[in-house]
Short mmCIF file of C-alpha atoms in Angstrom, two decimals:
data_model
loop_
_atom_site.label_atom_id
_atom_site.label_comp_id
_atom_site.label_asym_id
_atom_site.label_seq_id
_atom_site.Cartn_x
_atom_site.Cartn_y
_atom_site.Cartn_z
CA UNK A 217 -82.86 -71.84 83.93
CA UNK A 218 -85.14 -68.83 84.37
CA UNK A 219 -88.47 -69.28 86.09
CA UNK A 220 -91.60 -68.46 84.11
CA UNK A 221 -93.38 -65.48 85.69
CA UNK A 222 -96.67 -66.17 87.42
CA UNK A 223 -99.34 -64.27 85.52
CA UNK A 224 -103.10 -63.97 85.84
CA UNK A 225 -103.42 -66.09 82.71
CA UNK A 226 -101.19 -68.84 84.08
CA UNK A 227 -103.05 -68.80 87.40
CA UNK A 228 -106.30 -69.32 85.50
CA UNK A 229 -105.13 -72.01 83.10
CA UNK A 230 -107.52 -74.86 83.71
CA UNK A 231 -106.59 -78.53 83.90
CA UNK A 232 -108.67 -81.69 83.95
CA UNK A 233 -107.05 -84.11 86.36
CA UNK A 234 -105.59 -87.16 84.71
CA UNK A 235 -102.78 -89.60 85.46
CA UNK A 236 -100.85 -92.54 84.08
CA UNK A 237 -102.45 -95.61 85.61
CA UNK A 238 -100.55 -98.07 87.75
CA UNK A 239 -99.74 -101.48 86.32
CA UNK A 240 -98.27 -104.43 88.20
CA UNK A 241 -98.02 -102.47 91.42
CA UNK A 242 -95.94 -99.64 89.94
CA UNK A 243 -96.84 -96.14 91.07
CA UNK A 244 -99.36 -94.07 89.18
CA UNK A 245 -97.81 -90.92 87.70
CA UNK A 246 -98.71 -87.32 86.87
CA UNK A 247 -95.28 -86.54 85.45
CA UNK A 248 -96.61 -85.96 81.92
CA UNK A 249 -99.81 -84.10 82.72
CA UNK A 250 -98.46 -80.54 82.87
CA UNK A 251 -99.73 -79.68 86.35
CA UNK A 252 -97.52 -81.65 88.73
CA UNK A 253 -95.66 -78.55 89.95
CA UNK A 254 -98.78 -76.66 91.00
CA UNK A 255 -100.35 -79.73 92.62
CA UNK A 256 -97.21 -80.13 94.73
CA UNK A 257 -96.85 -76.40 95.38
CA UNK A 258 -100.30 -76.16 96.94
CA UNK A 259 -100.08 -79.38 98.94
CA UNK A 260 -102.77 -81.26 97.01
CA UNK A 261 -103.01 -85.01 97.56
CA UNK A 262 -102.37 -87.41 94.70
CA UNK A 263 -100.50 -90.19 96.49
CA UNK A 264 -99.91 -91.14 100.09
CA UNK A 265 -96.66 -92.54 101.45
CA UNK A 266 -95.50 -94.71 98.56
CA UNK A 267 -93.00 -96.55 100.77
CA UNK A 268 -95.87 -98.24 102.60
CA UNK A 269 -98.61 -100.60 101.47
CA UNK A 270 -101.40 -98.24 102.47
CA UNK A 271 -104.63 -97.48 100.62
CA UNK A 272 -107.12 -94.64 101.02
CA UNK A 273 -110.74 -95.18 100.04
CA UNK A 274 -112.57 -92.10 98.77
CA UNK A 275 -116.12 -91.92 97.45
CA UNK A 276 -117.78 -89.16 95.45
CA UNK A 277 -121.43 -88.69 96.47
CA UNK A 278 -123.04 -86.20 94.13
CA UNK A 279 -126.41 -87.85 94.60
CA UNK A 280 -127.75 -91.01 96.18
CA UNK A 281 -128.52 -93.96 93.93
CA UNK A 282 -129.39 -96.47 96.63
CA UNK A 283 -125.99 -98.09 97.17
CA UNK A 284 -124.35 -96.03 99.92
CA UNK A 285 -126.05 -98.02 102.73
CA UNK A 286 -124.55 -101.20 101.26
CA UNK A 287 -121.14 -99.53 101.00
CA UNK A 288 -121.38 -98.39 104.63
CA UNK A 289 -122.39 -101.90 105.69
CA UNK A 290 -119.28 -103.36 104.04
CA UNK A 291 -116.99 -100.71 105.53
CA UNK A 292 -118.41 -101.36 108.98
CA UNK A 293 -118.09 -105.12 108.64
CA UNK A 294 -114.51 -104.87 107.37
CA UNK A 295 -113.54 -102.05 109.76
CA UNK A 296 -112.31 -99.82 106.94
CA UNK A 297 -112.36 -95.99 107.11
CA UNK A 298 -113.34 -93.89 104.12
CA UNK A 299 -114.13 -90.34 103.11
CA UNK A 300 -117.30 -89.32 101.28
CA UNK A 301 -117.16 -86.14 99.22
CA UNK A 302 -120.66 -84.63 99.13
CA UNK A 303 -122.53 -81.91 97.28
CA UNK A 304 -125.25 -79.57 98.49
CA UNK A 305 -127.86 -81.76 96.85
CA UNK A 306 -126.64 -84.75 98.85
CA UNK A 307 -126.68 -82.82 102.11
CA UNK A 308 -130.30 -81.76 101.57
CA UNK A 309 -131.41 -85.15 100.26
CA UNK A 310 -129.63 -87.59 102.57
CA UNK A 311 -129.09 -86.15 106.07
CA UNK A 312 -129.51 -89.56 107.73
CA UNK A 313 -126.77 -91.11 105.60
CA UNK A 314 -124.48 -88.19 106.46
CA UNK A 315 -125.10 -88.80 110.15
CA UNK A 316 -124.39 -92.49 109.69
CA UNK A 317 -121.07 -91.74 107.94
CA UNK A 318 -119.88 -89.61 110.84
CA UNK A 319 -121.25 -91.93 113.52
CA UNK A 320 -119.39 -94.86 111.98
CA UNK A 321 -116.07 -93.02 111.94
CA UNK A 322 -115.86 -91.83 108.35
CA UNK A 323 -114.89 -88.38 107.11
CA UNK A 324 -117.14 -86.15 105.03
CA UNK A 325 -115.36 -84.05 102.44
CA UNK A 326 -116.35 -81.11 100.28
CA UNK A 327 -117.48 -81.66 96.69
CA UNK A 328 -118.92 -78.10 96.40
CA UNK A 329 -122.50 -76.97 96.80
CA UNK A 330 -123.64 -77.02 93.16
CA UNK A 331 -120.84 -78.93 91.37
CA UNK A 332 -119.59 -76.09 89.14
CA UNK A 333 -116.41 -75.90 87.10
CA UNK A 334 -114.33 -74.19 89.80
CA UNK A 335 -111.92 -72.73 87.27
CA UNK A 336 -114.73 -70.64 85.74
CA UNK A 337 -116.15 -69.00 88.87
CA UNK A 338 -114.84 -66.12 90.97
CA UNK A 339 -112.92 -66.63 94.19
CA UNK A 340 -115.91 -65.15 96.04
CA UNK A 341 -118.32 -67.62 94.46
CA UNK A 342 -115.89 -70.44 95.16
CA UNK A 343 -115.76 -69.44 98.82
CA UNK A 344 -119.57 -69.50 98.99
CA UNK A 345 -119.71 -72.92 97.30
CA UNK A 346 -117.24 -74.49 99.73
CA UNK A 347 -118.16 -72.86 103.02
CA UNK A 348 -121.86 -73.58 102.58
CA UNK A 349 -121.10 -77.31 102.31
CA UNK A 350 -118.89 -77.19 105.38
CA UNK A 351 -121.43 -75.25 107.45
CA UNK A 352 -124.42 -77.37 106.51
CA UNK A 353 -122.60 -80.66 107.10
CA UNK A 354 -121.76 -79.35 110.59
CA UNK A 355 -125.42 -78.51 111.19
CA UNK A 356 -126.55 -81.98 110.09
CA UNK A 357 -123.83 -84.15 111.63
CA UNK A 358 -121.88 -82.15 114.18
CA UNK A 359 -118.65 -82.72 112.20
CA UNK A 360 -116.88 -79.45 112.92
CA UNK A 361 -113.83 -79.89 110.72
CA UNK A 362 -113.85 -80.28 106.96
CA UNK A 363 -110.29 -80.32 105.69
CA UNK A 364 -110.62 -82.05 102.34
CA UNK A 365 -111.95 -80.95 98.98
CA UNK A 366 -112.50 -82.89 95.80
CA UNK A 367 -112.92 -80.44 92.98
CA UNK A 368 -115.99 -81.09 90.81
CA UNK A 369 -115.31 -82.93 87.55
CA UNK A 370 -111.60 -82.96 88.38
CA UNK A 371 -111.23 -79.48 86.86
CA UNK A 372 -108.88 -77.04 88.56
CA UNK A 373 -106.38 -74.22 88.08
CA UNK A 374 -103.58 -72.81 90.16
CA UNK A 375 -106.01 -70.15 91.36
CA UNK A 376 -108.60 -72.72 92.54
CA UNK A 377 -105.86 -74.61 94.39
CA UNK A 378 -104.64 -71.41 96.04
CA UNK A 379 -108.11 -70.11 96.98
CA UNK A 380 -109.25 -73.42 98.45
CA UNK A 381 -105.99 -73.78 100.37
CA UNK A 382 -106.47 -70.30 101.83
CA UNK A 383 -109.94 -71.42 102.96
CA UNK A 384 -108.37 -74.33 104.83
CA UNK A 385 -109.03 -77.13 102.33
CA UNK A 386 -106.59 -79.72 101.01
CA UNK A 387 -107.42 -80.74 97.46
CA UNK A 388 -107.67 -84.51 97.11
CA UNK A 389 -107.10 -86.03 93.70
CA UNK A 390 -106.62 -89.76 93.11
CA UNK A 391 -104.26 -92.41 91.74
CA UNK A 392 -106.74 -95.26 91.15
CA UNK A 393 -109.96 -94.76 89.18
CA UNK A 394 -111.98 -96.05 86.29
CA UNK A 395 -115.13 -94.96 84.43
CA UNK A 396 -117.66 -95.85 87.09
CA UNK A 397 -119.97 -92.84 87.17
CA UNK A 398 -122.21 -93.67 84.22
CA UNK A 399 -125.16 -95.49 85.76
CA UNK A 400 -126.45 -96.49 82.32
CA UNK A 401 -123.42 -98.73 81.88
CA UNK A 402 -123.27 -101.71 84.21
CA UNK A 403 -120.44 -104.13 83.69
CA UNK A 404 -120.87 -106.21 86.85
CA UNK A 405 -118.99 -106.50 90.12
CA UNK A 406 -116.21 -108.60 88.58
CA UNK A 407 -115.43 -105.82 86.14
CA UNK A 408 -115.27 -103.25 88.95
CA UNK A 409 -113.10 -105.55 91.04
CA UNK A 410 -110.63 -106.14 88.20
CA UNK A 411 -110.44 -102.45 87.25
CA UNK A 412 -109.54 -101.46 90.80
CA UNK A 413 -107.26 -104.38 91.67
CA UNK A 414 -105.24 -103.94 88.47
CA UNK A 415 -104.26 -100.44 89.62
CA UNK A 416 -103.56 -100.71 93.34
CA UNK A 417 -100.12 -99.67 94.48
CA UNK A 418 -98.46 -98.37 97.67
CA UNK A 419 -99.97 -95.08 98.83
CA UNK A 420 -102.91 -95.27 96.43
CA UNK A 421 -105.82 -92.86 96.76
CA UNK A 422 -108.77 -94.80 95.32
CA UNK A 423 -111.66 -92.89 93.77
CA UNK A 424 -114.99 -94.70 93.57
CA UNK A 425 -118.43 -93.32 92.77
CA UNK A 426 -121.12 -94.46 95.17
CA UNK A 427 -123.79 -94.39 92.45
CA UNK A 428 -122.28 -97.59 91.00
CA UNK A 429 -123.91 -100.89 91.92
CA UNK A 430 -120.81 -102.60 90.52
CA UNK A 431 -118.64 -100.80 93.08
CA UNK A 432 -120.97 -101.60 95.96
CA UNK A 433 -121.04 -105.28 95.01
CA UNK A 434 -117.27 -105.50 94.48
CA UNK A 435 -116.15 -103.57 97.55
CA UNK A 436 -115.91 -106.44 100.05
CA UNK A 437 -113.76 -108.54 97.74
CA UNK A 438 -111.55 -105.57 96.88
CA UNK A 439 -110.91 -105.01 100.59
CA UNK A 440 -110.31 -108.67 101.35
CA UNK A 441 -107.96 -109.29 98.44
CA UNK A 442 -106.01 -106.06 98.93
CA UNK A 443 -105.43 -107.11 102.53
CA UNK A 444 -104.25 -110.52 101.32
CA UNK A 445 -101.61 -108.63 99.32
CA UNK A 446 -100.46 -106.93 102.52
CA UNK A 447 -102.26 -103.63 102.14
CA UNK A 448 -103.84 -101.66 104.98
CA UNK A 449 -106.73 -99.22 104.58
CA UNK A 450 -106.13 -95.86 106.24
CA UNK A 451 -108.07 -92.66 106.84
CA UNK A 452 -107.00 -89.53 104.93
CA UNK A 453 -106.22 -88.04 108.33
CA UNK A 454 -103.40 -90.61 108.55
CA UNK A 455 -101.99 -89.83 105.12
CA UNK A 456 -98.44 -88.57 105.04
CA UNK A 457 -97.36 -87.67 101.53
CA UNK A 458 -93.92 -88.05 100.09
CA UNK A 459 -92.82 -86.21 96.98
CA UNK A 460 -94.16 -87.58 93.74
#
């Protein structure tokens, strides 16, 4: 079988991250999404080690809606590590919460400075977007390393994966998620709990938005009940991927 040539057009084809959700503990899948090969090629994270009952908690923090302190309280009480992907707005608006994240052993990841569609900006602009976040988080918190990137809106191309990798960032996607970013729609903590628990599976990277009161209220029970099922919560720095 002949390989398709890599062209400028193919490098710039944009994708919106999606996946087949896990059910009954089966693994989530990106086999049918059309981008699995480039995600693997550039070392992006979708799953952790699927042979182990490990979970990775990741939060997107585009802006603060009053619930991150509660989330941090739960993580501290339960001794669970997490990563918070932040924007430039968040850095400027919430320096004390950033310091608390780092002081309590969490990672801060890159969610870009202004939350653009990365596939529609130049490599130079992309570099500015990402390095400004990294530099200003260091100034605020002292965290010198920033290895992880969550692309805004889940939109990416092979070029954005390649450019960010060259800048030292590992793209982090996810294998557990639900529509939790719309603050006008509140379904209650039970709804959030059930949406997350229905999808957990070995090696799962869980995406939650910190603007959701439902998530904040459900988090302790999610952690407790996942542990009852034999799962451990790990830091992204401990993640060792296997092929997916």
